[in-house]
C-alpha cells in the first residue's frame, strides 16, 4: 500500500503554514489562513491555487482529432488551435467517467486534463479506446500518453489575475498577449527557460488563468507569482475556498454532481454531448437510457445561516423528492445555497421545497444555476 502523494509544491505549502487534507489520495492544502478570507480574496483580488494533483494526457497524431471525437462526448475536431473545450468521458452506459478540459495545442496535438481522483479511470478509458479506434487499421496515427507526473499546474484566479501575470517579467514569448486571450483559450510561451502553457480557464467563476509548467519549475513559478501578486492582493488559497467558489459558480464536482450513475442530461450537461456525431463511446447507452423520470440537478437557495450539506434529504411537503450533493453558506451571497438532484416535477425554478438539516425542516426555493456570475 502506498502512502499519500504530494505535489512538487509541498515545501512551499508547509512554509506558508497550510493545513492539509486527503483529496483523492493526494495531500493537498485545504487552507492557509481562513476559508472566508481566501474565498473573498479570489472574488475581490486574486487567489493562487496548486492544482498539480490533476491529471494530464498528451494525445498526438494525424488522427488525434478523429480519435478524441470517438473517445469523448464533444466534437473536439471542430475546435481551433489554441482553444479549449469542456467535455466528458462517458462509459458505454452513458454514465460519466470524468469531466475533462481539452486544449488543442497544435494541428495534431491535444492536451486532456482530468480530475486527480479519476486519473486511473481516464487512463484506462483512453488506452482502451485508442486500441479500439485503431482496430485492425494500423494506418491510424494517434498516441495517448499520461504525462501527469511530468508537469505542475498552478491557477491564478480573480479579477486581478491578468494584471499579476502581466507584471511577471519571467513570462515571455507567449504566442499571443494575455489581453487578446479569450476565455477557454490558451497561449504557449516560456517561464524563464521552461516551456509554459497559459490557459484562460478556471474553476471559480472568476476571470483567471491556469499555468502548466514542467514539475521542476513549479517552485520557482509559485514564488514568482506570489511576489508579483502581493501588490495586487494575491493570497494562496486552498481546497476549502475552491469548493465554495465553484459551488457559487454552479460548477459540478465529480463524486458529488457527476458519477457513473449520472447521464449528462441529468446534470444539465446535455449540451456537452455532440449527439449528431456518427459514433462515440457512450452513444448507445445514451440512446437507450430513459432519463425521463430520473432526478435532475437544480440549485436551491435558503435563508438564514444554516446550510444543507451533501447527503441531506429534500422534501416537497411530506414526500422525499431528492438529495443535496453540495451545499454551503455562500460567502459572497450571504445565504445558504446548494445543488441537489430532485424529481423532475420538483425541478421548476421557484418551486418551494424543504431540506432536512439535522432533524429540522428548513425552507428552500429551486433556483437556476449558477448562483453567482461575475460582472465581466
Short mmCIF file of N, CA and C in Angstrom, two decimals, residues 80-169:
data_model
loop_
_atom_site.label_atom_id
_atom_site.label_comp_id
_atom_site.label_asym_id
_atom_site.label_seq_id
_atom_site.Cartn_x
_atom_site.Cartn_y
_atom_site.Cartn_z
N UNK A 80 -10.57 25.10 -32.86
CA UNK A 80 -9.40 25.70 -33.49
C UNK A 80 -8.16 25.52 -32.61
N UNK A 81 -7.00 25.56 -33.23
CA UNK A 81 -5.74 25.52 -32.48
C UNK A 81 -5.70 26.71 -31.52
N UNK A 82 -5.33 26.43 -30.26
CA UNK A 82 -5.28 27.48 -29.25
C UNK A 82 -6.54 27.61 -28.43
N UNK A 83 -7.56 26.82 -28.74
CA UNK A 83 -8.81 26.88 -27.99
C UNK A 83 -8.90 25.72 -26.99
N UNK A 84 -9.82 25.85 -26.05
CA UNK A 84 -10.07 24.82 -25.05
C UNK A 84 -11.55 24.48 -25.07
N UNK A 85 -11.87 23.27 -24.62
CA UNK A 85 -13.26 22.83 -24.66
C UNK A 85 -13.54 21.92 -23.46
N UNK A 86 -14.65 22.17 -22.78
CA UNK A 86 -15.11 21.28 -21.70
C UNK A 86 -15.78 20.07 -22.33
N UNK A 87 -15.42 18.86 -21.86
CA UNK A 87 -16.02 17.66 -22.43
C UNK A 87 -16.17 16.60 -21.36
N UNK A 88 -16.68 15.45 -21.78
CA UNK A 88 -16.96 14.36 -20.85
C UNK A 88 -16.39 13.06 -21.39
N UNK A 89 -15.85 12.25 -20.50
CA UNK A 89 -15.51 10.86 -20.81
C UNK A 89 -16.68 10.02 -20.32
N UNK A 90 -17.39 9.42 -21.26
CA UNK A 90 -18.58 8.63 -20.90
C UNK A 90 -18.25 7.15 -20.88
N UNK A 91 -18.97 6.41 -20.02
CA UNK A 91 -18.92 4.95 -20.05
C UNK A 91 -19.84 4.46 -21.17
N UNK A 92 -19.73 3.20 -21.50
CA UNK A 92 -20.62 2.63 -22.52
C UNK A 92 -22.09 2.83 -22.14
N UNK A 93 -22.37 2.85 -20.83
CA UNK A 93 -23.74 3.01 -20.35
C UNK A 93 -24.28 4.42 -20.52
N UNK A 94 -23.39 5.37 -20.81
CA UNK A 94 -23.78 6.77 -20.87
C UNK A 94 -23.48 7.52 -19.59
N UNK A 95 -23.12 6.79 -18.52
CA UNK A 95 -22.71 7.43 -17.28
C UNK A 95 -21.38 8.14 -17.45
N UNK A 96 -21.06 8.99 -16.49
CA UNK A 96 -19.90 9.88 -16.63
C UNK A 96 -18.68 9.29 -15.91
N UNK A 97 -17.63 9.00 -16.68
CA UNK A 97 -16.36 8.54 -16.10
C UNK A 97 -15.60 9.72 -15.51
N UNK A 98 -15.65 10.86 -16.21
CA UNK A 98 -14.99 12.07 -15.71
C UNK A 98 -15.38 13.24 -16.61
N UNK A 99 -15.24 14.44 -16.06
CA UNK A 99 -15.32 15.63 -16.90
C UNK A 99 -13.90 16.17 -17.09
N UNK A 100 -13.61 16.63 -18.30
CA UNK A 100 -12.25 16.99 -18.67
C UNK A 100 -12.26 18.31 -19.44
N UNK A 101 -11.09 18.93 -19.51
CA UNK A 101 -10.91 20.06 -20.42
C UNK A 101 -9.87 19.65 -21.45
N UNK A 102 -10.18 19.88 -22.71
CA UNK A 102 -9.30 19.52 -23.82
C UNK A 102 -8.75 20.80 -24.44
N UNK A 103 -7.43 20.87 -24.59
CA UNK A 103 -6.77 22.01 -25.22
C UNK A 103 -6.19 21.54 -26.55
N UNK A 104 -6.43 22.31 -27.60
CA UNK A 104 -5.80 21.98 -28.89
C UNK A 104 -4.52 22.81 -28.99
N UNK A 105 -3.40 22.15 -28.84
CA UNK A 105 -2.10 22.82 -28.80
C UNK A 105 -1.45 22.90 -30.16
N UNK A 106 -1.89 22.12 -31.11
CA UNK A 106 -1.34 22.13 -32.46
C UNK A 106 -2.31 21.46 -33.40
N UNK A 107 -1.97 21.43 -34.68
CA UNK A 107 -2.89 20.83 -35.66
C UNK A 107 -3.21 19.38 -35.28
N UNK A 108 -2.18 18.68 -34.77
CA UNK A 108 -2.37 17.26 -34.45
C UNK A 108 -1.99 16.95 -33.01
N UNK A 109 -2.08 17.92 -32.11
CA UNK A 109 -1.69 17.69 -30.72
C UNK A 109 -2.72 18.29 -29.76
N UNK A 110 -3.12 17.48 -28.79
CA UNK A 110 -4.11 17.89 -27.80
C UNK A 110 -3.60 17.56 -26.39
N UNK A 111 -4.07 18.33 -25.43
CA UNK A 111 -3.83 18.06 -24.01
C UNK A 111 -5.18 17.86 -23.34
N UNK A 112 -5.34 16.74 -22.65
CA UNK A 112 -6.57 16.45 -21.92
C UNK A 112 -6.27 16.52 -20.43
N UNK A 113 -6.96 17.38 -19.71
CA UNK A 113 -6.76 17.49 -18.27
C UNK A 113 -7.97 16.90 -17.56
N UNK A 114 -7.69 15.91 -16.69
CA UNK A 114 -8.74 15.19 -15.99
C UNK A 114 -8.61 15.42 -14.49
N UNK A 115 -9.64 15.00 -13.75
CA UNK A 115 -9.61 15.13 -12.29
C UNK A 115 -8.60 14.17 -11.67
N UNK A 116 -7.99 14.60 -10.56
CA UNK A 116 -6.94 13.80 -9.92
C UNK A 116 -7.45 12.42 -9.52
N UNK A 117 -8.64 12.39 -8.91
CA UNK A 117 -9.17 11.12 -8.43
C UNK A 117 -9.56 10.16 -9.52
N UNK A 118 -9.68 10.66 -10.76
CA UNK A 118 -10.09 9.82 -11.87
C UNK A 118 -8.95 9.55 -12.85
N UNK A 119 -7.71 9.86 -12.43
CA UNK A 119 -6.58 9.67 -13.35
C UNK A 119 -6.53 8.25 -13.90
N UNK A 120 -6.63 7.26 -13.02
CA UNK A 120 -6.52 5.88 -13.48
C UNK A 120 -7.69 5.49 -14.37
N UNK A 121 -8.90 5.95 -14.01
CA UNK A 121 -10.08 5.61 -14.81
C UNK A 121 -9.99 6.22 -16.21
N UNK A 122 -9.53 7.47 -16.28
CA UNK A 122 -9.40 8.11 -17.59
C UNK A 122 -8.27 7.47 -18.39
N UNK A 123 -7.17 7.14 -17.71
CA UNK A 123 -6.05 6.48 -18.40
C UNK A 123 -6.52 5.15 -19.00
N UNK A 124 -7.27 4.39 -18.21
CA UNK A 124 -7.78 3.10 -18.73
C UNK A 124 -8.70 3.31 -19.91
N UNK A 125 -9.59 4.31 -19.78
CA UNK A 125 -10.56 4.55 -20.85
C UNK A 125 -9.86 4.98 -22.14
N UNK A 126 -8.92 5.93 -22.04
CA UNK A 126 -8.25 6.41 -23.26
C UNK A 126 -7.38 5.31 -23.87
N UNK A 127 -6.72 4.52 -23.03
CA UNK A 127 -5.87 3.44 -23.55
C UNK A 127 -6.71 2.40 -24.29
N UNK A 128 -7.84 2.01 -23.68
CA UNK A 128 -8.70 1.03 -24.33
C UNK A 128 -9.31 1.59 -25.61
N UNK A 129 -9.66 2.87 -25.57
CA UNK A 129 -10.34 3.45 -26.73
C UNK A 129 -9.40 3.67 -27.90
N UNK A 130 -8.13 3.98 -27.59
CA UNK A 130 -7.22 4.16 -28.70
C UNK A 130 -6.96 2.81 -29.38
N UNK A 131 -6.99 1.74 -28.59
CA UNK A 131 -6.83 0.40 -29.19
C UNK A 131 -8.06 0.07 -30.03
N UNK A 132 -9.25 0.38 -29.51
CA UNK A 132 -10.46 0.12 -30.29
C UNK A 132 -10.50 0.96 -31.56
N UNK A 133 -10.07 2.22 -31.42
CA UNK A 133 -10.13 3.13 -32.56
C UNK A 133 -9.21 2.66 -33.67
N UNK A 134 -8.03 2.24 -33.25
CA UNK A 134 -7.09 1.75 -34.28
C UNK A 134 -7.62 0.45 -34.88
N UNK A 135 -8.10 -0.45 -34.03
CA UNK A 135 -8.60 -1.72 -34.51
C UNK A 135 -7.58 -2.41 -35.39
N UNK A 136 -8.03 -2.93 -36.49
CA UNK A 136 -7.13 -3.61 -37.41
C UNK A 136 -6.49 -2.64 -38.39
N UNK A 137 -6.89 -1.35 -38.30
CA UNK A 137 -6.37 -0.35 -39.23
C UNK A 137 -5.07 0.22 -38.67
N UNK A 138 -3.96 -0.38 -39.00
CA UNK A 138 -2.68 0.05 -38.45
C UNK A 138 -2.23 1.39 -39.02
N UNK A 139 -2.96 1.90 -39.98
CA UNK A 139 -2.58 3.18 -40.57
C UNK A 139 -3.06 4.37 -39.77
N UNK A 140 -3.90 4.16 -38.76
CA UNK A 140 -4.40 5.28 -37.96
C UNK A 140 -3.31 5.78 -37.02
N UNK A 141 -3.06 7.08 -37.09
CA UNK A 141 -1.93 7.69 -36.40
C UNK A 141 -2.41 8.48 -35.19
N UNK A 142 -2.35 7.88 -34.01
CA UNK A 142 -2.69 8.58 -32.78
C UNK A 142 -2.04 7.85 -31.61
N UNK A 143 -1.54 8.64 -30.67
CA UNK A 143 -0.96 8.07 -29.46
C UNK A 143 -1.50 8.81 -28.24
N UNK A 144 -1.58 8.11 -27.12
CA UNK A 144 -2.03 8.69 -25.84
C UNK A 144 -0.95 8.43 -24.81
N UNK A 145 -0.53 9.49 -24.10
CA UNK A 145 0.50 9.33 -23.07
C UNK A 145 0.07 10.08 -21.81
N UNK A 146 0.13 9.39 -20.69
CA UNK A 146 -0.13 10.01 -19.39
C UNK A 146 1.13 10.76 -18.97
N UNK A 147 1.07 12.08 -18.97
CA UNK A 147 2.23 12.91 -18.64
C UNK A 147 2.04 13.63 -17.31
N UNK A 148 1.13 13.13 -16.48
CA UNK A 148 0.76 13.83 -15.25
C UNK A 148 1.95 14.10 -14.34
N UNK A 149 2.83 13.13 -14.20
CA UNK A 149 3.93 13.29 -13.24
C UNK A 149 5.00 14.26 -13.73
N UNK A 150 4.96 14.60 -14.99
CA UNK A 150 6.00 15.47 -15.55
C UNK A 150 5.67 16.95 -15.40
N UNK A 151 4.44 17.27 -15.04
CA UNK A 151 4.01 18.66 -15.05
C UNK A 151 3.37 19.08 -13.73
N UNK A 152 3.43 20.38 -13.49
CA UNK A 152 2.71 21.02 -12.38
C UNK A 152 1.71 22.00 -12.97
N UNK A 153 0.60 22.18 -12.26
CA UNK A 153 -0.46 23.07 -12.72
C UNK A 153 -0.80 24.04 -11.59
N UNK A 154 -0.71 25.32 -11.88
CA UNK A 154 -0.95 26.37 -10.89
C UNK A 154 -2.01 27.32 -11.44
N UNK A 155 -2.99 27.67 -10.61
CA UNK A 155 -4.07 28.55 -11.06
C UNK A 155 -3.99 29.90 -10.35
N UNK A 156 -4.16 30.96 -11.11
CA UNK A 156 -4.31 32.31 -10.57
C UNK A 156 -5.72 32.76 -10.95
N UNK A 157 -6.57 32.94 -9.96
CA UNK A 157 -7.98 33.22 -10.21
C UNK A 157 -8.41 34.50 -9.50
N UNK A 158 -9.16 35.34 -10.21
CA UNK A 158 -9.68 36.55 -9.60
C UNK A 158 -9.55 37.73 -10.55
N UNK A 159 -10.24 38.83 -10.25
CA UNK A 159 -10.22 39.97 -11.16
C UNK A 159 -8.84 40.57 -11.39
N UNK A 160 -7.90 40.34 -10.47
CA UNK A 160 -6.55 40.89 -10.64
C UNK A 160 -5.61 39.91 -11.34
N UNK A 161 -6.12 38.76 -11.75
CA UNK A 161 -5.25 37.70 -12.27
C UNK A 161 -4.43 38.17 -13.47
N UNK A 162 -5.08 38.81 -14.44
CA UNK A 162 -4.34 39.22 -15.64
C UNK A 162 -3.24 40.20 -15.32
N UNK A 163 -3.53 41.16 -14.46
CA UNK A 163 -2.52 42.15 -14.09
C UNK A 163 -1.32 41.51 -13.42
N UNK A 164 -1.57 40.47 -12.63
CA UNK A 164 -0.47 39.78 -11.94
C UNK A 164 0.42 39.08 -12.95
N UNK A 165 -0.18 38.37 -13.88
CA UNK A 165 0.63 37.67 -14.88
C UNK A 165 1.38 38.65 -15.78
N UNK A 166 0.75 39.75 -16.13
CA UNK A 166 1.41 40.74 -16.99
C UNK A 166 2.56 41.44 -16.27
N UNK A 167 2.53 41.42 -14.93
CA UNK A 167 3.61 42.05 -14.16
C UNK A 167 4.80 41.12 -13.98
N UNK A 168 4.65 39.89 -14.43
CA UNK A 168 5.70 38.88 -14.22
C UNK A 168 6.60 38.85 -15.47
N UNK A 169 7.77 39.49 -15.34
CA UNK A 169 8.68 39.58 -16.49
C UNK A 169 9.22 38.22 -16.93
#
